[in-house]
Coordinates of C-alpha atoms in Angstrom, one line a residue:
X10 CA -249.9 15.8 76.7
X11 CA -247.2 13.2 76.8
X12 CA -244.9 13.1 79.8
X13 CA -241.2 14.0 79.6
X14 CA -240.3 10.3 80.3
X15 CA -242.4 9.0 77.4
X16 CA -241.0 11.7 75.0
X17 CA -237.5 10.7 76.0
X18 CA -238.3 7.0 75.4
X19 CA -239.7 7.8 72.0
X20 CA -236.7 9.9 71.1
X21 CA -234.4 7.2 72.3
X22 CA -236.3 4.6 70.2
X23 CA -236.0 6.8 67.0
X24 CA -232.3 7.3 67.7
X25 CA -231.7 3.6 68.1
X26 CA -233.6 2.8 64.9
X27 CA -231.6 5.5 63.0
X28 CA -228.3 4.2 64.3
X29 CA -229.3 0.7 63.5
X30 CA -230.1 1.6 60.0
X31 CA -226.8 3.3 59.5
X32 CA -224.9 0.5 61.2
X33 CA -226.7 -2.2 59.1
X34 CA -226.1 -0.1 56.0
X35 CA -222.5 0.5 57.0
X36 CA -221.8 -3.2 57.7
X37 CA -223.5 -4.0 54.3
X38 CA -221.3 -1.5 52.5
X39 CA -218.1 -2.7 54.3
X40 CA -219.0 -6.3 53.3
X41 CA -219.5 -5.2 49.7
X42 CA -216.8 -2.6 49.2
X43 CA -214.3 -3.7 51.8
X44 CA -213.9 -7.1 50.2
X45 CA -213.7 -5.3 46.8
X46 CA -216.7 -7.2 45.3
X47 CA -218.0 -4.0 43.9
X48 CA -214.8 -3.5 42.0
X49 CA -213.7 -7.0 41.0
X50 CA -215.6 -9.9 39.4
X51 CA -212.9 -12.3 38.3
X52 CA -213.4 -15.7 36.7
X53 CA -210.9 -18.5 36.3
X54 CA -212.2 -20.5 33.3
X55 CA -211.3 -19.9 29.7
X56 CA -214.3 -18.2 28.1
X57 CA -213.4 -17.8 24.4
X58 CA -211.0 -19.4 22.0
X59 CA -209.1 -16.7 20.0
X60 CA -208.7 -19.2 17.2
X61 CA -212.4 -18.7 16.4
X62 CA -211.5 -15.2 15.3
X63 CA -208.3 -16.2 13.5
X64 CA -206.0 -15.0 16.2
X65 CA -203.1 -17.0 17.8
X66 CA -201.8 -15.4 20.9
X67 CA -198.3 -15.8 22.4
X68 CA -198.9 -17.1 26.0
X69 CA -196.9 -15.0 28.4
X70 CA -196.3 -15.2 32.1
X71 CA -194.5 -12.5 34.1
X72 CA -194.0 -11.5 37.7
X73 CA -195.7 -8.7 39.6
X74 CA -194.4 -8.7 43.2
X75 CA -195.3 -12.1 44.6
X76 CA -197.9 -12.7 41.8
X77 CA -197.4 -14.5 38.5
X78 CA -199.6 -12.9 35.8
X79 CA -200.9 -14.3 32.6
X80 CA -201.0 -12.3 29.3
X81 CA -201.7 -12.7 25.6
X82 CA -199.6 -11.0 23.0
X83 CA -201.0 -10.7 19.5
X84 CA -198.5 -9.7 16.8
X85 CA -199.5 -7.3 14.0
X86 CA -200.7 -9.3 11.0
X87 CA -199.4 -6.7 8.5
X88 CA -195.9 -5.9 7.4
X89 CA -196.2 -2.4 8.8
X90 CA -195.9 -2.1 12.6
X91 CA -197.9 0.9 13.5
X92 CA -197.6 0.6 17.3
X93 CA -198.3 -1.6 20.3
X94 CA -201.5 -1.4 22.4
X95 CA -201.3 -2.3 26.1
X96 CA -204.9 -3.1 27.1
X97 CA -206.1 -2.8 30.7
X98 CA -209.4 -4.6 30.7
X99 CA -212.5 -4.1 32.9
X100 CA -213.6 -5.6 36.2
X101 CA -215.4 -8.8 35.1
X102 CA -214.3 -12.2 33.8
X103 CA -210.7 -12.3 32.4
X104 CA -208.6 -11.7 29.3
X105 CA -210.1 -14.7 27.4
X106 CA -213.3 -12.6 26.9
X107 CA -212.0 -9.0 27.1
X108 CA -209.5 -9.5 24.3
X109 CA -212.4 -9.5 21.9
X110 CA -213.0 -5.8 22.3
X111 CA -209.9 -4.9 20.4
X112 CA -209.5 -8.1 18.4
X113 CA -209.4 -6.1 15.1
X114 CA -206.1 -4.3 16.0
X115 CA -203.6 -6.9 14.7
X116 CA -205.2 -7.0 11.2
X117 CA -204.8 -3.2 11.1
X118 CA -201.1 -3.2 11.9
X119 CA -201.0 -3.0 15.7
X120 CA -199.4 -5.4 18.2
X121 CA -201.7 -6.0 21.1
X122 CA -201.0 -7.1 24.7
X123 CA -203.7 -7.9 27.2
X124 CA -203.0 -9.1 30.7
X125 CA -204.9 -10.4 33.7
X126 CA -204.8 -8.7 37.1
X127 CA -204.0 -10.8 40.1
X128 CA -206.8 -13.3 40.8
X129 CA -208.2 -13.2 37.2
X130 CA -207.9 -16.2 34.9
X131 CA -204.7 -18.1 35.6
X132 CA -203.0 -15.1 37.3
X133 CA -202.2 -15.8 40.9
X134 CA -202.9 -13.5 43.8
X135 CA -205.8 -11.3 44.8
X136 CA -207.1 -8.1 43.1
X137 CA -206.8 -4.9 45.1
X138 CA -206.1 -1.3 44.0
X139 CA -202.5 -1.8 45.0
X140 CA -202.0 -5.1 43.3
X141 CA -203.7 -4.1 40.0
X142 CA -201.6 -1.0 39.8
X143 CA -198.5 -3.1 40.4
X144 CA -199.6 -5.5 37.6
X145 CA -200.0 -2.6 35.2
X146 CA -196.5 -1.3 35.9
X147 CA -195.2 -4.9 35.5
X148 CA -196.9 -5.3 32.2
X149 CA -195.5 -2.1 30.8
X150 CA -192.0 -3.1 32.0
X151 CA -192.4 -6.6 30.4
X152 CA -193.3 -5.0 27.1
X153 CA -190.3 -2.6 27.1
X154 CA -187.9 -5.4 28.1
X155 CA -189.1 -8.1 25.7
X156 CA -190.8 -6.4 22.7
X157 CA -189.2 -2.9 22.8
X158 CA -192.2 -1.1 21.2
X159 CA -191.4 2.1 19.4
X160 CA -194.9 3.4 19.8
X161 CA -196.6 2.3 23.0
X162 CA -200.3 3.1 23.3
X163 CA -202.0 2.6 26.6
X164 CA -205.8 1.7 26.5
X165 CA -207.9 1.3 29.7
X166 CA -211.6 0.3 29.7
X167 CA -213.9 0.8 32.7
X168 CA -212.0 -0.3 35.9
X169 CA -208.9 -0.7 33.6
X170 CA -209.0 3.0 32.9
X171 CA -208.3 4.2 36.4
X172 CA -205.5 1.6 36.7
X173 CA -204.1 2.7 33.3
X174 CA -204.0 6.3 34.3
X175 CA -202.2 5.7 37.6
X176 CA -199.8 3.3 35.8
X177 CA -199.1 6.1 33.3
X178 CA -198.3 8.5 36.1
X179 CA -195.9 6.0 37.6
X180 CA -194.0 5.2 34.4
X181 CA -194.2 8.3 32.1
X182 CA -190.8 9.6 33.1
X183 CA -189.0 6.4 32.1
X184 CA -191.3 4.7 29.5
X185 CA -192.4 6.8 26.5
X186 CA -196.1 6.7 25.8
X187 CA -197.4 7.6 22.3
X188 CA -200.9 8.2 23.6
X189 CA -203.4 7.2 26.2
X190 CA -207.0 6.1 25.5
X191 CA -209.5 5.8 28.4
X192 CA -213.0 4.3 27.8
X193 CA -215.9 4.6 30.2
X194 CA -213.8 5.0 33.3
X195 CA -213.4 7.3 36.4
X196 CA -210.8 9.1 38.4
X197 CA -211.7 8.0 41.9
X198 CA -212.6 4.7 43.6
X199 CA -214.4 6.7 46.3
X200 CA -216.2 8.9 43.8
X201 CA -217.5 6.1 41.7
X202 CA -218.8 4.3 44.7
X203 CA -220.5 7.4 45.9
X204 CA -222.2 7.8 42.5
X205 CA -223.4 4.2 42.6
X206 CA -224.9 4.6 46.0
X207 CA -226.6 7.8 45.0
X208 CA -228.6 6.0 42.3
X209 CA -230.9 4.3 44.8
X210 CA -233.0 6.0 47.4
X211 CA -232.3 3.1 49.9
X212 CA -228.5 3.7 49.7
X213 CA -228.5 7.4 49.0
X214 CA -227.9 8.3 52.7
X215 CA -224.9 5.9 52.8
X216 CA -222.8 7.9 50.3
X217 CA -220.4 9.3 52.9
X218 CA -219.4 5.7 53.9
X219 CA -217.8 5.3 50.5
X220 CA -215.0 7.6 51.8
X221 CA -214.6 5.4 54.8
X222 CA -214.3 1.9 53.3
X223 CA -212.5 2.8 50.0
X224 CA -209.2 4.5 49.5
X225 CA -207.9 6.6 46.6
X226 CA -204.3 5.9 47.6
X227 CA -203.8 4.1 44.3
X228 CA -206.0 6.3 42.1
X229 CA -204.6 8.9 39.7
X230 CA -203.0 11.8 41.5
X231 CA -202.3 14.3 38.8
X232 CA -203.6 13.5 35.3
X233 CA -202.4 16.9 34.0
X234 CA -198.8 15.8 34.4
X235 CA -199.2 13.3 31.6
X236 CA -199.3 16.2 29.1
X237 CA -198.1 16.4 26.3
X238 CA -199.0 12.8 25.8
X239 CA -202.3 12.9 23.9
X240 CA -205.3 11.8 26.0
X241 CA -208.5 10.5 24.4
X242 CA -211.6 9.8 26.5
X243 CA -214.4 7.7 25.1
X244 CA -217.9 7.0 26.6
X245 CA -221.4 6.0 25.5
X246 CA -224.4 8.3 26.0
X247 CA -226.4 5.3 27.4
X248 CA -223.9 3.8 29.7
X249 CA -225.8 2.5 32.8
X250 CA -222.6 1.5 34.6
X251 CA -220.2 4.4 34.4
X252 CA -222.1 7.4 33.2
X253 CA -220.6 10.0 30.9
X254 CA -220.1 12.5 33.8
X255 CA -217.2 10.5 34.9
X256 CA -215.5 11.0 31.5
X257 CA -216.3 14.7 31.5
X258 CA -214.6 14.9 34.9
X259 CA -211.5 13.1 33.5
X260 CA -211.5 15.6 30.6
X261 CA -211.5 18.5 33.1
X262 CA -208.5 17.0 35.0
X263 CA -206.4 16.5 31.9
X264 CA -204.3 19.1 30.0
X265 CA -204.1 19.5 26.3
X266 CA -203.8 17.7 23.9
X267 CA -207.0 16.0 25.0
X268 CA -210.3 15.0 23.4
X269 CA -213.7 13.4 24.4
X270 CA -215.8 11.2 22.2
X271 CA -219.4 10.5 23.3
X272 CA -220.8 7.6 21.2
X273 CA -224.5 7.8 20.4
X274 CA -226.4 4.7 21.6
X275 CA -223.3 3.4 23.3
X276 CA -223.7 1.5 26.6
X277 CA -220.9 -0.2 28.6
X278 CA -218.4 -2.3 26.7
X279 CA -220.2 -2.3 23.3
X280 CA -218.9 1.0 21.8
X281 CA -217.1 -0.8 18.9
X282 CA -220.2 -2.8 18.0
X283 CA -222.9 -0.2 17.9
X284 CA -223.5 2.1 14.9
X285 CA -222.2 -0.7 12.6
X286 CA -218.7 -0.6 14.2
X287 CA -218.0 3.0 13.0
X288 CA -215.9 3.7 16.1
X289 CA -213.2 1.2 14.9
X290 CA -212.5 3.3 11.8
X291 CA -212.6 6.5 13.7
X292 CA -210.1 5.3 16.3
X293 CA -207.7 3.9 13.6
X294 CA -207.8 7.3 11.8
X295 CA -207.1 9.0 15.1
X296 CA -204.1 6.8 15.7
X297 CA -202.8 7.4 12.2
X298 CA -203.1 11.1 12.8
X299 CA -201.3 11.2 16.1
X300 CA -197.5 11.8 15.6
X301 CA -195.5 8.7 16.1
X302 CA -192.6 8.5 18.6
X303 CA -189.1 9.0 17.1

């Protein structure tokens, strides 16, 4: 039999190894999440020329706190102005690539504003949950002050979805929203980090640390309060980045009128390209059916 001293030494060694594992994992997670690299992947260079798809944007710069943000405004190409879409793009690259997702809106009668968060493209500053929320509010304010849209439609994709929802909560009492569309997004920074960690057996035990290194201070607080503004959630059934459970959770948190579209074969960011682009027509029909603001 082993002596008590040796058993204590073995137990101490196991404890040290366990603590070392969690410490190393914790430090790794802090380095990844604490510096927001899991959330933000900005690029500075221009990635695509809108002229190649017959679009000429109005270059716009506006202030958001200490930051100067860049935006592109595309005016409707038709005589009928059906509304204005304010687009909150996802976490990678910048507006010079993300604008392509909804590039078909102007030719179908919609004005379209896309803006970059702090640190993206030519926007100054650094992206954080606080600064991206401030930029969303500033973009909505700029639109109201300079373009005075009668029918403002808010669209958030991926990371942009959670920013758009919280922005809507902050402005809905003073800026009328015709409807809100959220694609492949989530309701909690902590929750989505936990889900990502749970996908791999190596990081599965580190899930609780997502609540330590990330904050939901700037996440949506009460999505239900946005009612009666119509809420539409869209997700793909093959999204490897933000799975459809996140959209189902958002649907549960919302009040009527609300809807969820799950796109067959849809992954992340390609929903308007799969199935021969059928989602474009479906969304345009949805927008034409939603009562316009008076």
